[in-house]
mmCIF file of N, CA and C in Angstrom:
data_model
loop_
_atom_site.group_PDB
_atom_site.id
_atom_site.type_symbol
_atom_site.label_atom_id
_atom_site.label_comp_id
_atom_site.label_asym_id
_atom_site.label_seq_id
_atom_site.Cartn_x
_atom_site.Cartn_y
_atom_site.Cartn_z
ATOM 1 N N MET A 613 -171.300 -104.913 -113.081
ATOM 2 C CA MET A 613 -171.799 -105.511 -113.848
ATOM 3 C C MET A 613 -170.786 -106.430 -114.675
ATOM 4 N N ALA A 614 -171.206 -107.904 -114.878
ATOM 5 C CA ALA A 614 -170.462 -108.651 -115.469
ATOM 6 C C ALA A 614 -171.044 -109.005 -117.095
ATOM 7 N N LEU A 615 -169.864 -109.376 -117.895
ATOM 8 C CA LEU A 615 -170.369 -109.505 -119.255
ATOM 9 C C LEU A 615 -171.124 -110.984 -119.409
ATOM 10 N N SER A 616 -171.908 -111.016 -120.206
ATOM 11 C CA SER A 616 -172.608 -112.383 -120.590
ATOM 12 C C SER A 616 -171.186 -113.269 -121.189
ATOM 13 N N LYS A 617 -171.709 -114.618 -121.097
ATOM 14 C CA LYS A 617 -170.623 -115.419 -121.872
ATOM 15 C C LYS A 617 -170.539 -115.075 -123.315
ATOM 16 N N ASN A 618 -171.883 -114.880 -123.901
ATOM 17 C CA ASN A 618 -172.052 -114.634 -125.547
ATOM 18 C C ASN A 618 -171.125 -113.506 -125.655
ATOM 19 N N THR A 619 -171.225 -112.482 -124.731
ATOM 20 C CA THR A 619 -170.284 -111.039 -125.166
ATOM 21 C C THR A 619 -169.011 -111.161 -125.069
ATOM 22 N N ARG A 620 -168.509 -111.980 -124.145
ATOM 23 C CA ARG A 620 -167.150 -112.529 -123.968
ATOM 24 C C ARG A 620 -166.535 -113.193 -125.242
ATOM 25 N N LYS A 621 -167.252 -114.113 -125.688
ATOM 26 C CA LYS A 621 -167.313 -114.778 -127.019
ATOM 27 C C LYS A 621 -167.115 -113.704 -128.202
ATOM 28 N N VAL A 622 -167.817 -112.980 -128.231
ATOM 29 C CA VAL A 622 -168.033 -111.894 -129.244
ATOM 30 C C VAL A 622 -166.678 -111.032 -129.360
ATOM 31 N N LEU A 623 -166.362 -110.641 -127.955
ATOM 32 C CA LEU A 623 -165.357 -109.768 -127.949
ATOM 33 C C LEU A 623 -163.741 -110.604 -128.245
ATOM 34 N N LYS A 624 -163.789 -111.579 -127.858
ATOM 35 C CA LYS A 624 -162.601 -112.503 -128.068
ATOM 36 C C LYS A 624 -162.432 -112.797 -129.481
ATOM 37 N N VAL A 625 -163.220 -112.956 -130.267
ATOM 38 C CA VAL A 625 -163.292 -113.142 -131.667
ATOM 39 C C VAL A 625 -162.712 -111.616 -132.331
ATOM 40 N N LEU A 626 -163.577 -110.771 -132.153
ATOM 41 C CA LEU A 626 -163.318 -109.347 -132.773
ATOM 42 C C LEU A 626 -161.892 -108.901 -132.182
ATOM 43 N N ALA A 627 -161.279 -109.249 -131.176
ATOM 44 C CA ALA A 627 -159.819 -108.931 -130.806
ATOM 45 C C ALA A 627 -158.712 -109.825 -131.741
ATOM 46 N N ARG A 628 -159.277 -110.921 -132.218
ATOM 47 C CA ARG A 628 -158.141 -111.595 -132.987
ATOM 48 C C ARG A 628 -157.795 -110.666 -134.397
ATOM 49 N N ARG A 629 -156.613 -111.210 -134.740
ATOM 50 C CA ARG A 629 -156.024 -110.518 -135.703
ATOM 51 C C ARG A 629 -156.803 -110.636 -136.805
ATOM 52 N N GLY A 630 -157.369 -109.440 -137.515
ATOM 53 C CA GLY A 630 -157.829 -109.260 -138.846
ATOM 54 C C GLY A 630 -159.290 -109.282 -138.689
ATOM 55 N N ALA A 631 -159.987 -109.661 -137.592
ATOM 56 C CA ALA A 631 -161.198 -109.737 -137.728
ATOM 57 C C ALA A 631 -162.119 -108.493 -138.113
ATOM 58 N N PRO A 632 -161.765 -107.250 -137.110
ATOM 59 C CA PRO A 632 -162.477 -105.978 -137.499
ATOM 60 C C PRO A 632 -162.017 -105.520 -138.847
ATOM 61 N N GLU A 633 -161.177 -106.073 -139.604
ATOM 62 C CA GLU A 633 -160.688 -105.695 -140.729
ATOM 63 C C GLU A 633 -161.462 -106.129 -141.805
ATOM 64 N N VAL A 634 -161.858 -107.700 -141.564
ATOM 65 C CA VAL A 634 -162.697 -108.218 -142.436
ATOM 66 C C VAL A 634 -163.879 -107.592 -142.496
ATOM 67 N N LEU A 635 -164.347 -107.331 -141.422
ATOM 68 C CA LEU A 635 -165.898 -106.872 -141.269
ATOM 69 C C LEU A 635 -165.873 -105.313 -142.102
ATOM 70 N N PHE A 636 -164.673 -104.345 -141.842
ATOM 71 C CA PHE A 636 -164.877 -103.217 -142.405
ATOM 72 C C PHE A 636 -164.757 -103.272 -144.197
ATOM 73 N N ALA A 637 -163.993 -104.717 -144.417
ATOM 74 C CA ALA A 637 -163.780 -104.930 -145.841
ATOM 75 C C ALA A 637 -165.129 -105.097 -146.540
ATOM 76 N N LEU A 638 -165.633 -105.973 -145.716
ATOM 77 C CA LEU A 638 -167.064 -106.401 -146.214
ATOM 78 C C LEU A 638 -168.301 -105.255 -146.223
ATOM 79 N N SER A 639 -168.081 -104.228 -145.696
ATOM 80 C CA SER A 639 -168.884 -103.036 -145.562
ATOM 81 C C SER A 639 -169.200 -102.399 -146.969
ATOM 82 N N ARG A 640 -167.984 -102.634 -147.697
ATOM 83 C CA ARG A 640 -167.727 -101.877 -148.899
ATOM 84 C C ARG A 640 -168.671 -103.143 -150.077
ATOM 85 N N GLY A 641 -169.266 -104.082 -149.547
ATOM 86 C CA GLY A 641 -169.984 -104.788 -150.361
ATOM 87 C C GLY A 641 -169.696 -106.461 -150.532
ATOM 88 N N THR A 642 -170.500 -107.307 -151.428
ATOM 89 C CA THR A 642 -170.139 -108.515 -151.260
ATOM 90 C C THR A 642 -168.486 -108.821 -151.566
ATOM 91 N N SER A 643 -167.833 -110.013 -151.480
ATOM 92 C CA SER A 643 -166.658 -110.151 -151.680
ATOM 93 C C SER A 643 -166.246 -111.718 -152.066
ATOM 94 N N ARG A 644 -165.262 -111.906 -152.811
ATOM 95 C CA ARG A 644 -164.911 -113.141 -152.796
ATOM 96 C C ARG A 644 -163.546 -113.446 -151.808
ATOM 97 N N PHE A 645 -163.333 -114.668 -151.535
ATOM 98 C CA PHE A 645 -161.918 -114.891 -150.898
ATOM 99 C C PHE A 645 -160.743 -114.459 -151.432
ATOM 100 N N SER A 646 -160.537 -114.624 -152.343
ATOM 101 C CA SER A 646 -159.381 -114.031 -153.198
ATOM 102 C C SER A 646 -159.216 -112.583 -153.217
ATOM 103 N N ASP A 647 -160.496 -111.694 -153.318
ATOM 104 C CA ASP A 647 -160.409 -110.487 -153.080
ATOM 105 C C ASP A 647 -160.260 -110.103 -151.867
ATOM 106 N N LEU A 648 -160.801 -110.401 -150.633
ATOM 107 C CA LEU A 648 -160.326 -110.222 -149.491
ATOM 108 C C LEU A 648 -159.139 -110.549 -149.063
ATOM 109 N N GLU A 649 -158.656 -111.432 -149.574
ATOM 110 C CA GLU A 649 -156.933 -111.990 -149.084
ATOM 111 C C GLU A 649 -156.245 -110.783 -150.112
ATOM 112 N N SER A 650 -156.165 -110.163 -150.992
ATOM 113 C CA SER A 650 -155.442 -109.209 -151.491
ATOM 114 C C SER A 650 -155.888 -107.729 -150.930
ATOM 115 N N PHE A 651 -157.096 -107.571 -150.765
ATOM 116 C CA PHE A 651 -157.016 -106.431 -149.841
ATOM 117 C C PHE A 651 -156.565 -106.178 -148.649
ATOM 118 N N LEU A 652 -156.835 -107.309 -147.715
ATOM 119 C CA LEU A 652 -156.521 -107.152 -146.551
ATOM 120 C C LEU A 652 -155.032 -107.615 -146.355
ATOM 121 N N GLY A 653 -154.252 -108.387 -147.228
ATOM 122 C CA GLY A 653 -153.139 -108.784 -146.519
ATOM 123 C C GLY A 653 -152.904 -109.979 -145.571
ATOM 124 N N LEU A 654 -153.842 -110.566 -145.476
ATOM 125 C CA LEU A 654 -153.920 -111.593 -144.332
ATOM 126 C C LEU A 654 -153.715 -112.833 -145.251
ATOM 127 N N SER A 655 -152.870 -113.859 -144.137
ATOM 128 C CA SER A 655 -152.707 -114.997 -144.755
ATOM 129 C C SER A 655 -154.013 -115.875 -145.230
ATOM 130 N N PRO A 656 -153.876 -116.664 -145.944
ATOM 131 C CA PRO A 656 -155.119 -117.599 -146.275
ATOM 132 C C PRO A 656 -155.747 -118.058 -144.962
ATOM 133 N N ARG A 657 -155.004 -118.837 -144.474
ATOM 134 C CA ARG A 657 -155.367 -119.567 -143.324
ATOM 135 C C ARG A 657 -155.992 -118.467 -142.208
ATOM 136 N N THR A 658 -155.112 -117.445 -141.776
ATOM 137 C CA THR A 658 -155.988 -116.369 -140.916
ATOM 138 C C THR A 658 -157.210 -115.991 -141.503
ATOM 139 N N LEU A 659 -157.276 -115.460 -142.785
ATOM 140 C CA LEU A 659 -158.480 -115.075 -143.280
ATOM 141 C C LEU A 659 -159.713 -116.136 -143.194
ATOM 142 N N ALA A 660 -159.452 -117.508 -143.556
ATOM 143 C CA ALA A 660 -160.287 -118.442 -143.560
ATOM 144 C C ALA A 660 -160.749 -118.514 -142.224
ATOM 145 N N GLU A 661 -159.739 -118.533 -141.128
ATOM 146 C CA GLU A 661 -160.336 -118.760 -139.794
ATOM 147 C C GLU A 661 -161.580 -117.579 -139.127
ATOM 148 N N ARG A 662 -161.146 -116.088 -139.713
ATOM 149 C CA ARG A 662 -161.603 -115.166 -139.287
ATOM 150 C C ARG A 662 -162.969 -115.266 -140.254
ATOM 151 N N LEU A 663 -163.040 -115.551 -141.172
ATOM 152 C CA LEU A 663 -164.540 -115.727 -141.768
ATOM 153 C C LEU A 663 -165.388 -116.765 -141.247
ATOM 154 N N ARG A 664 -164.510 -117.767 -141.275
ATOM 155 C CA ARG A 664 -165.425 -119.204 -140.228
ATOM 156 C C ARG A 664 -166.211 -118.710 -138.996
ATOM 157 N N GLU A 665 -165.351 -117.966 -137.862
ATOM 158 C CA GLU A 665 -165.735 -117.489 -137.053
ATOM 159 C C GLU A 665 -166.713 -116.372 -136.841
ATOM 160 N N LEU A 666 -166.627 -115.479 -137.842
ATOM 161 C CA LEU A 666 -167.578 -114.341 -138.070
ATOM 162 C C LEU A 666 -168.844 -115.024 -138.494
ATOM 163 N N ASN A 667 -168.799 -115.987 -139.507
ATOM 164 C CA ASN A 667 -169.767 -116.714 -139.910
ATOM 165 C C ASN A 667 -170.933 -117.273 -138.945
ATOM 166 N N LEU A 668 -169.805 -117.956 -137.937
ATOM 167 C CA LEU A 668 -170.550 -118.702 -136.984
ATOM 168 C C LEU A 668 -171.421 -117.833 -135.923
ATOM 169 N N LEU A 669 -170.866 -116.661 -135.720
ATOM 170 C CA LEU A 669 -171.380 -115.869 -134.837
ATOM 171 C C LEU A 669 -172.616 -114.759 -135.741
ATOM 172 N N GLY A 670 -173.011 -115.172 -136.950
ATOM 173 C CA GLY A 670 -174.091 -114.531 -137.772
ATOM 174 C C GLY A 670 -173.715 -112.839 -138.161
ATOM 175 N N PHE A 671 -172.349 -112.762 -138.209
ATOM 176 C CA PHE A 671 -171.938 -111.435 -138.700
ATOM 177 C C PHE A 671 -171.392 -111.482 -140.236
ATOM 178 N N VAL A 672 -171.234 -112.552 -140.664
ATOM 179 C CA VAL A 672 -170.738 -112.772 -142.225
ATOM 180 C C VAL A 672 -171.744 -114.014 -142.762
ATOM 181 N N GLN A 673 -172.071 -113.618 -144.048
ATOM 182 C CA GLN A 673 -172.989 -114.654 -144.605
ATOM 183 C C GLN A 673 -171.846 -115.303 -145.506
ATOM 184 N N ARG A 674 -171.797 -116.683 -145.812
ATOM 185 C CA ARG A 674 -171.220 -117.354 -146.697
ATOM 186 C C ARG A 674 -172.050 -117.821 -147.781
ATOM 187 N N GLN A 675 -171.950 -117.581 -149.050
ATOM 188 C CA GLN A 675 -172.923 -117.571 -150.168
ATOM 189 C C GLN A 675 -172.200 -118.665 -151.004
ATOM 190 N N ALA A 676 -172.577 -119.957 -151.128
ATOM 191 C CA ALA A 676 -171.789 -120.780 -152.218
ATOM 192 C C ALA A 676 -172.619 -120.922 -153.545
ATOM 193 N N TYR A 677 -172.128 -120.851 -154.543
ATOM 194 C CA TYR A 677 -172.888 -120.858 -155.796
ATOM 195 C C TYR A 677 -172.515 -122.347 -156.589
ATOM 196 N N PRO A 678 -173.665 -123.375 -157.110
ATOM 197 C CA PRO A 678 -173.372 -124.681 -157.552
ATOM 198 C C PRO A 678 -172.640 -124.423 -158.920
ATOM 199 N N GLU A 679 -171.637 -124.026 -159.111
ATOM 200 C CA GLU A 679 -170.948 -123.774 -160.448
ATOM 201 C C GLU A 679 -169.675 -124.169 -160.464
ATOM 202 N N VAL A 680 -169.190 -124.380 -161.947
ATOM 203 C CA VAL A 680 -167.990 -124.845 -162.130
ATOM 204 C C VAL A 680 -167.079 -124.226 -162.575
ATOM 205 N N PRO A 681 -165.867 -123.420 -162.201
ATOM 206 C CA PRO A 681 -165.591 -123.928 -160.597
ATOM 207 C C PRO A 681 -166.447 -123.062 -159.815
ATOM 208 N N PRO A 682 -166.466 -123.897 -158.564
ATOM 209 C CA PRO A 682 -167.259 -123.212 -157.547
ATOM 210 C C PRO A 682 -167.144 -121.725 -157.114
ATOM 211 N N ARG A 683 -167.758 -120.782 -156.943
ATOM 212 C CA ARG A 683 -167.873 -119.696 -156.525
ATOM 213 C C ARG A 683 -168.466 -119.459 -155.142
ATOM 214 N N VAL A 684 -167.649 -118.803 -154.225
ATOM 215 C CA VAL A 684 -168.208 -118.393 -152.777
ATOM 216 C C VAL A 684 -167.894 -117.017 -152.664
ATOM 217 N N GLU A 685 -169.227 -116.295 -152.253
ATOM 218 C CA GLU A 685 -169.025 -115.061 -151.909
ATOM 219 C C GLU A 685 -169.368 -114.755 -150.209
ATOM 220 N N TYR A 686 -168.645 -113.809 -149.945
ATOM 221 C CA TYR A 686 -169.135 -113.350 -148.447
ATOM 222 C C TYR A 686 -169.695 -111.941 -148.311
ATOM 223 N N LEU A 687 -170.654 -111.671 -147.385
ATOM 224 C CA LEU A 687 -171.308 -110.598 -147.313
ATOM 225 C C LEU A 687 -171.577 -110.413 -146.005
ATOM 226 N N LEU A 688 -171.772 -108.729 -145.352
ATOM 227 C CA LEU A 688 -171.986 -108.784 -144.295
ATOM 228 C C LEU A 688 -173.824 -108.782 -143.695
ATOM 229 N N THR A 689 -173.915 -109.583 -142.796
ATOM 230 C CA THR A 689 -175.407 -109.603 -142.244
ATOM 231 C C THR A 689 -175.713 -108.235 -141.722
ATOM 232 N N PRO A 690 -177.053 -108.051 -141.384
ATOM 233 C CA PRO A 690 -177.436 -106.795 -140.587
ATOM 234 C C PRO A 690 -177.119 -107.013 -139.087
ATOM 235 N N ARG A 691 -176.723 -107.969 -138.711
ATOM 236 C CA ARG A 691 -176.146 -108.417 -137.364
ATOM 237 C C ARG A 691 -174.779 -107.968 -137.416
ATOM 238 N N GLY A 692 -173.978 -108.376 -138.555
ATOM 239 C CA GLY A 692 -172.711 -107.639 -138.628
ATOM 240 C C GLY A 692 -172.611 -106.106 -139.020
ATOM 241 N N LYS A 693 -173.535 -105.672 -139.361
ATOM 242 C CA LYS A 693 -173.608 -104.287 -139.717
ATOM 243 C C LYS A 693 -173.837 -103.477 -138.545
ATOM 244 N N ARG A 694 -174.252 -104.194 -137.563
ATOM 245 C CA ARG A 694 -174.585 -103.413 -136.258
ATOM 246 C C ARG A 694 -173.242 -103.516 -135.561
ATOM 247 N N VAL A 695 -172.618 -104.522 -135.491
ATOM 248 C CA VAL A 695 -171.442 -104.528 -134.794
ATOM 249 C C VAL A 695 -170.265 -103.720 -135.181
ATOM 250 N N LEU A 696 -170.378 -103.415 -136.901
ATOM 251 C CA LEU A 696 -169.422 -102.459 -137.453
ATOM 252 C C LEU A 696 -169.736 -100.996 -137.015
ATOM 253 N N ASP A 697 -170.982 -100.650 -136.567
ATOM 254 C CA ASP A 697 -171.476 -99.452 -136.346
ATOM 255 C C ASP A 697 -171.078 -99.364 -134.915
ATOM 256 N N PHE A 698 -171.193 -100.019 -133.965
ATOM 257 C CA PHE A 698 -170.599 -100.170 -132.849
ATOM 258 C C PHE A 698 -169.106 -100.064 -132.830
ATOM 259 N N LEU A 699 -168.439 -100.665 -133.292
ATOM 260 C CA LEU A 699 -166.901 -100.424 -133.637
ATOM 261 C C LEU A 699 -166.597 -98.969 -134.018
ATOM 262 N N SER A 700 -167.179 -98.541 -134.950
ATOM 263 C CA SER A 700 -167.143 -97.343 -135.294
ATOM 264 C C SER A 700 -167.223 -96.168 -134.447
ATOM 265 N N GLU A 701 -168.305 -96.452 -133.931
ATOM 266 C CA GLU A 701 -168.945 -95.304 -132.478
ATOM 267 C C GLU A 701 -167.458 -95.557 -131.612
ATOM 268 N N LEU A 702 -167.168 -96.793 -131.027
ATOM 269 C CA LEU A 702 -166.533 -97.005 -129.944
ATOM 270 C C LEU A 702 -165.010 -96.075 -130.491
ATOM 271 N N ASP A 703 -164.498 -96.314 -131.812
ATOM 272 C CA ASP A 703 -163.678 -95.551 -132.313
ATOM 273 C C ASP A 703 -163.751 -94.173 -132.272
ATOM 274 N N GLU A 704 -164.627 -93.478 -132.436
ATOM 275 C CA GLU A 704 -165.069 -92.061 -132.145
ATOM 276 C C GLU A 704 -165.019 -91.685 -131.046
ATOM 277 N N ILE A 705 -165.594 -92.526 -130.002
ATOM 278 C CA ILE A 705 -165.407 -92.091 -128.656
ATOM 279 C C ILE A 705 -163.953 -92.110 -128.210
ATOM 280 N N LEU A 706 -163.222 -92.969 -128.659
ATOM 281 C CA LEU A 706 -161.684 -93.353 -127.742
ATOM 282 C C LEU A 706 -160.859 -92.232 -128.531
ATOM 283 N N ASP A 707 -161.243 -91.712 -129.717
ATOM 284 C CA ASP A 707 -160.844 -90.360 -130.321
ATOM 285 C C ASP A 707 -160.975 -89.410 -129.427
ATOM 286 N N MET A 708 -162.101 -88.981 -129.225
ATOM 287 C CA MET A 708 -162.623 -87.717 -128.344
ATOM 288 C C MET A 708 -161.778 -87.863 -126.734
ATOM 289 N N VAL A 709 -161.381 -89.176 -126.470
ATOM 290 C CA VAL A 709 -161.039 -89.316 -125.140
ATOM 291 C C VAL A 709 -159.456 -88.750 -125.462
ATOM 292 N N GLN A 710 -158.975 -89.580 -126.573
ATOM 293 C CA GLN A 710 -157.481 -89.088 -126.745
ATOM 294 C C GLN A 710 -157.047 -87.607 -126.641
ATOM 295 N N GLU A 711 -158.259 -86.899 -127.388
ATOM 296 C CA GLU A 711 -157.870 -85.366 -127.865
ATOM 297 C C GLU A 711 -158.049 -84.679 -126.206
ATOM 298 N N GLY A 712 -158.919 -85.266 -125.430
ATOM 299 C CA GLY A 712 -158.978 -84.486 -124.158
ATOM 300 C C GLY A 712 -157.998 -84.671 -123.279
ATOM 301 N N LYS A 713 -156.992 -85.655 -123.878
ATOM 302 C CA LYS A 713 -155.917 -86.089 -123.149
ATOM 303 C C LYS A 713 -154.845 -85.044 -123.128
ATOM 304 N N ARG A 714 -154.954 -84.468 -124.621
ATOM 305 C CA ARG A 714 -153.730 -83.641 -124.951
ATOM 306 C C ARG A 714 -153.765 -82.221 -124.343
#
């Protein structure tokens, strides 16, 4: 069985530094860029790239408000929640496999 092009694309993004952490951070609720930056400890450039990639995949929604100063918030989409559930389940499976090897 070969993985589809879309699956490979998603796995490539999820394997990048900070991508799963961004999803887990957004599972706590809507966050602003500065909040994510301080919580995750990622550089602004890395965080901006991950948010952009996750947004393009439909895992994260970017909500900009027409205010002065501008306010932008990020939230996890239902699709992002499904991916996060998958990652959590994968983590549990890998823990069980690791325990079996001991």
